[in-house]
PDB file of C-alpha atoms in Angstrom:
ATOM      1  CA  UNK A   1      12.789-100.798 -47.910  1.00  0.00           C
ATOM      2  CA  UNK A   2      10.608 -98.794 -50.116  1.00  0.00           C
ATOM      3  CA  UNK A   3       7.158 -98.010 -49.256  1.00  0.00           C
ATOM      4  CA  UNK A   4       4.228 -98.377 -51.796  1.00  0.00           C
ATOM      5  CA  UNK A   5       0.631 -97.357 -52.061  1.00  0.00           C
ATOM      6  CA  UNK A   6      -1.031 -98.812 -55.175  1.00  0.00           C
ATOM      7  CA  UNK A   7      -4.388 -97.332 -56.743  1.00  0.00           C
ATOM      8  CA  UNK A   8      -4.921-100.291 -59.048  1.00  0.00           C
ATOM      9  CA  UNK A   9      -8.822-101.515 -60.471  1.00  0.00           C
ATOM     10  CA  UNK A  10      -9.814-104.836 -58.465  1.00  0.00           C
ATOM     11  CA  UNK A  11      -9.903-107.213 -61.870  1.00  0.00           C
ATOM     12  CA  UNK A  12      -6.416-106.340 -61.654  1.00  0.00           C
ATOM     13  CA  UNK A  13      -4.761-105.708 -57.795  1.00  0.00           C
ATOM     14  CA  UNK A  14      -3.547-108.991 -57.897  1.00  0.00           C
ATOM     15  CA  UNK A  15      -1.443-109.385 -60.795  1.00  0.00           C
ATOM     16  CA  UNK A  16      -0.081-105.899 -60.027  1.00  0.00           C
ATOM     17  CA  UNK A  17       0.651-106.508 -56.467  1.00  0.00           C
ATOM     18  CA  UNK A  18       2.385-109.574 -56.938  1.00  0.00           C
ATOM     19  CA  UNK A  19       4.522-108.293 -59.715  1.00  0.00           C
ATOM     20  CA  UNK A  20       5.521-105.271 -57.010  1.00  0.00           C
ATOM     21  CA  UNK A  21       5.827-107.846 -54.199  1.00  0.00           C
ATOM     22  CA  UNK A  22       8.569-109.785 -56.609  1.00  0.00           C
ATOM     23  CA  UNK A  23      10.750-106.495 -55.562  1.00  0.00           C
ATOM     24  CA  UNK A  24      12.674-107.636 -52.380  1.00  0.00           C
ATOM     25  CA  UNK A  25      13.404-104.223 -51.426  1.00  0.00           C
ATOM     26  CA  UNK A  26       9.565-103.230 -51.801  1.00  0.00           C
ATOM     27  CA  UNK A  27       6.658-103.321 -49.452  1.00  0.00           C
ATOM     28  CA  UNK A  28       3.617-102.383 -50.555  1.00  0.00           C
ATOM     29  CA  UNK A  29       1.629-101.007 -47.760  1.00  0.00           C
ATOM     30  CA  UNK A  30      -2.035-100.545 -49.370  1.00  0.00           C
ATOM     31  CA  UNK A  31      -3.933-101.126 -52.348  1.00  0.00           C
ATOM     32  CA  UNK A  32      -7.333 -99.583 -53.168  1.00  0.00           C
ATOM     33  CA  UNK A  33      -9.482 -99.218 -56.045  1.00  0.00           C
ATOM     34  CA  UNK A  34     -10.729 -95.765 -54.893  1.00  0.00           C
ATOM     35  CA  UNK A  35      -8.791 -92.734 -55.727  1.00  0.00           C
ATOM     36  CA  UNK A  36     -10.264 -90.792 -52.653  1.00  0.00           C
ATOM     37  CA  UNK A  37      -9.542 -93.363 -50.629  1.00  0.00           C
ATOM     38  CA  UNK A  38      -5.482 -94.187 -52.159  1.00  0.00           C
ATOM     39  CA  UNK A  39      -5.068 -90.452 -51.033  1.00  0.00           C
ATOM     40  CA  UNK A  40      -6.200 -90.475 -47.968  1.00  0.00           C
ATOM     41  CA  UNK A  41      -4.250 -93.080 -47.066  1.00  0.00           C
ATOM     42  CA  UNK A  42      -1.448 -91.564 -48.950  1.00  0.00           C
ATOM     43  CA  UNK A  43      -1.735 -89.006 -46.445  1.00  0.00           C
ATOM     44  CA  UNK A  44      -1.314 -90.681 -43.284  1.00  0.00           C
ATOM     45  CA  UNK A  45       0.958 -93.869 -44.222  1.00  0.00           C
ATOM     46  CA  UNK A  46       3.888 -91.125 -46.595  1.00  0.00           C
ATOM     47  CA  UNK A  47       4.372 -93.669 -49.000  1.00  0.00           C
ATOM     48  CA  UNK A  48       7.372 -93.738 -50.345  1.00  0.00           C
ATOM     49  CA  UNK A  49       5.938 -94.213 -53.616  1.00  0.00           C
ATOM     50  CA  UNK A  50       2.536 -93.998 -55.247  1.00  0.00           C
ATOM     51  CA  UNK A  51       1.604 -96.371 -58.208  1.00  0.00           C
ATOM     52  CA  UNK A  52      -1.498 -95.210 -60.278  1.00  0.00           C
ATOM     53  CA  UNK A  53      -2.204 -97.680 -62.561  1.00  0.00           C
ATOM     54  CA  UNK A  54      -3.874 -95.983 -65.354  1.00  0.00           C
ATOM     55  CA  UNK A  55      -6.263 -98.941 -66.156  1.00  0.00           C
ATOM     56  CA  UNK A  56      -8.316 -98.452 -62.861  1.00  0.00           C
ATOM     57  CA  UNK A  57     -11.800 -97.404 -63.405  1.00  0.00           C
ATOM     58  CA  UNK A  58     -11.762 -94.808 -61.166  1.00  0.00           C
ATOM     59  CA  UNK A  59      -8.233 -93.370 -61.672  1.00  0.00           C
ATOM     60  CA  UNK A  60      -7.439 -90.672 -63.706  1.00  0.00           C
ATOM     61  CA  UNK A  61      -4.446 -90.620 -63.919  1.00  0.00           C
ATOM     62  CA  UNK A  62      -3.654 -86.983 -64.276  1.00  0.00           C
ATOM     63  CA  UNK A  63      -6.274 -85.953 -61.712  1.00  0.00           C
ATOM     64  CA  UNK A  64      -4.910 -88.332 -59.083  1.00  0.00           C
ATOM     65  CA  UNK A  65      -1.195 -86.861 -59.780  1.00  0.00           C
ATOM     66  CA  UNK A  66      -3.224 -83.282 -59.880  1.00  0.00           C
ATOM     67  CA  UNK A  67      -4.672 -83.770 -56.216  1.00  0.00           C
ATOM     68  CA  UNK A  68      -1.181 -86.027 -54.970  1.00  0.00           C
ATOM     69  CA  UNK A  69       0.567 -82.879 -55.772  1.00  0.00           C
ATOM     70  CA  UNK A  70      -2.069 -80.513 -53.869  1.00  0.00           C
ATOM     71  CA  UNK A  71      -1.425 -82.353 -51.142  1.00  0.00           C
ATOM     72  CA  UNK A  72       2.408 -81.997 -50.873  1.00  0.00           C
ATOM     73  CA  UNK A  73       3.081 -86.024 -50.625  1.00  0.00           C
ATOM     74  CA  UNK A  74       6.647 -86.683 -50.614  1.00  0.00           C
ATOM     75  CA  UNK A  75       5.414 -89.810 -52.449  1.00  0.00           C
ATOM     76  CA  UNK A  76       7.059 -90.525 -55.868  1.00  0.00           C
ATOM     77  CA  UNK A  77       4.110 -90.599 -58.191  1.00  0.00           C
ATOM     78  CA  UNK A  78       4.230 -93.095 -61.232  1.00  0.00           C
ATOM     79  CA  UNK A  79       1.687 -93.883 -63.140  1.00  0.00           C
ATOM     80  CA  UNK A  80       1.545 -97.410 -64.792  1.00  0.00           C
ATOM     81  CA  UNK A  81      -0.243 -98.998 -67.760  1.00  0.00           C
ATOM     82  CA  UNK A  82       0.518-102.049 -69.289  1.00  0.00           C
ATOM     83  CA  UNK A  83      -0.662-100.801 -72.713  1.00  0.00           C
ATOM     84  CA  UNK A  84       2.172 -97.919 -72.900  1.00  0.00           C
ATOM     85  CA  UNK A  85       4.946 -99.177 -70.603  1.00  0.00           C
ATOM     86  CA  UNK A  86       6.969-102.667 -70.995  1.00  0.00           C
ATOM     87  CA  UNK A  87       5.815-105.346 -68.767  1.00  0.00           C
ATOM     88  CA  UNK A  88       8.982-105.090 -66.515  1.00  0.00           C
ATOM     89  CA  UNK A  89       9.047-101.439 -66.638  1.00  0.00           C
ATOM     90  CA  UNK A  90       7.254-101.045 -63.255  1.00  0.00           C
ATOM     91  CA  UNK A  91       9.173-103.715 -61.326  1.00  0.00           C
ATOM     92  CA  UNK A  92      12.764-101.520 -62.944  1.00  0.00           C
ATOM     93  CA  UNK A  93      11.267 -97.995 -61.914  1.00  0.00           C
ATOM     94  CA  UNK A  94      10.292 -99.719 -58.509  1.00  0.00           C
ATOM     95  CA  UNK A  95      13.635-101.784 -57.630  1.00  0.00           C
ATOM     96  CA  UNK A  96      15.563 -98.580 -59.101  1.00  0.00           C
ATOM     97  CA  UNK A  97      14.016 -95.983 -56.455  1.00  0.00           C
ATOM     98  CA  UNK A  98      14.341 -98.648 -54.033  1.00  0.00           C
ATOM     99  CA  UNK A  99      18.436 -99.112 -55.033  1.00  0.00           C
ATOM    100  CA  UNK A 100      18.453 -95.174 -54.758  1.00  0.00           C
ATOM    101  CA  UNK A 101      16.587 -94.908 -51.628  1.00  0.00           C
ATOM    102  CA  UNK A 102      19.180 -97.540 -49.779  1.00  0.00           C
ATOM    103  CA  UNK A 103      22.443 -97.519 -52.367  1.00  0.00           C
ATOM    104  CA  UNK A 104      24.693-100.658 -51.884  1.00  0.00           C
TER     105      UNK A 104
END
């Protein structure tokens, strides 16, 4: 089972989360709209992954990967936006690392 931690904006943590929660294989173990607060966590619950979705007010995208990496999270960072990726990309990059995590 992989392990997610999603920084997502509130208009949109429950589209997002229910498109990751289609995964079988995933579990998504927290959602926040606050980047402090998505690392924090981060650092006690060791996601195995970390979905920033770029569309969250308070997510900067390349600061959040900036300060994930400080931190020395074994988390797989990936960074999401509708506008830039296809719809199903997440839910492929998601049930991919899950696959790789636990192959068949």
């Amino acid at each position: 089972m992989l392990t997610v931690l999603v920084l997502v904006g509130r208009e949109r943590a429950t589209e997002l989360i229910s498109r990751i929660e289609s995964i079988p294989e995933v579990c998504v173990l927290s959602h926040t709209h606050d980047t402090s607060l998505a690392l924090a966590r981060a650092r006690v619950l060791l996601p195995d992954a970390l979905v920033i979705d770029a569309s969250a007010p308070s997510a900067n995208a390349d600061a959040v990967v900036h300060r994930a990496r400080g931190l020395g999270l074994p988390s797989e960072l990936i960074v999401h936006a509708d506008d830039r990726h296809p719809p199903d990309g997440l839910v492929r990059t998601l049930t991919r690392l899950a696959r790789d995590q636990h192959p068949v």
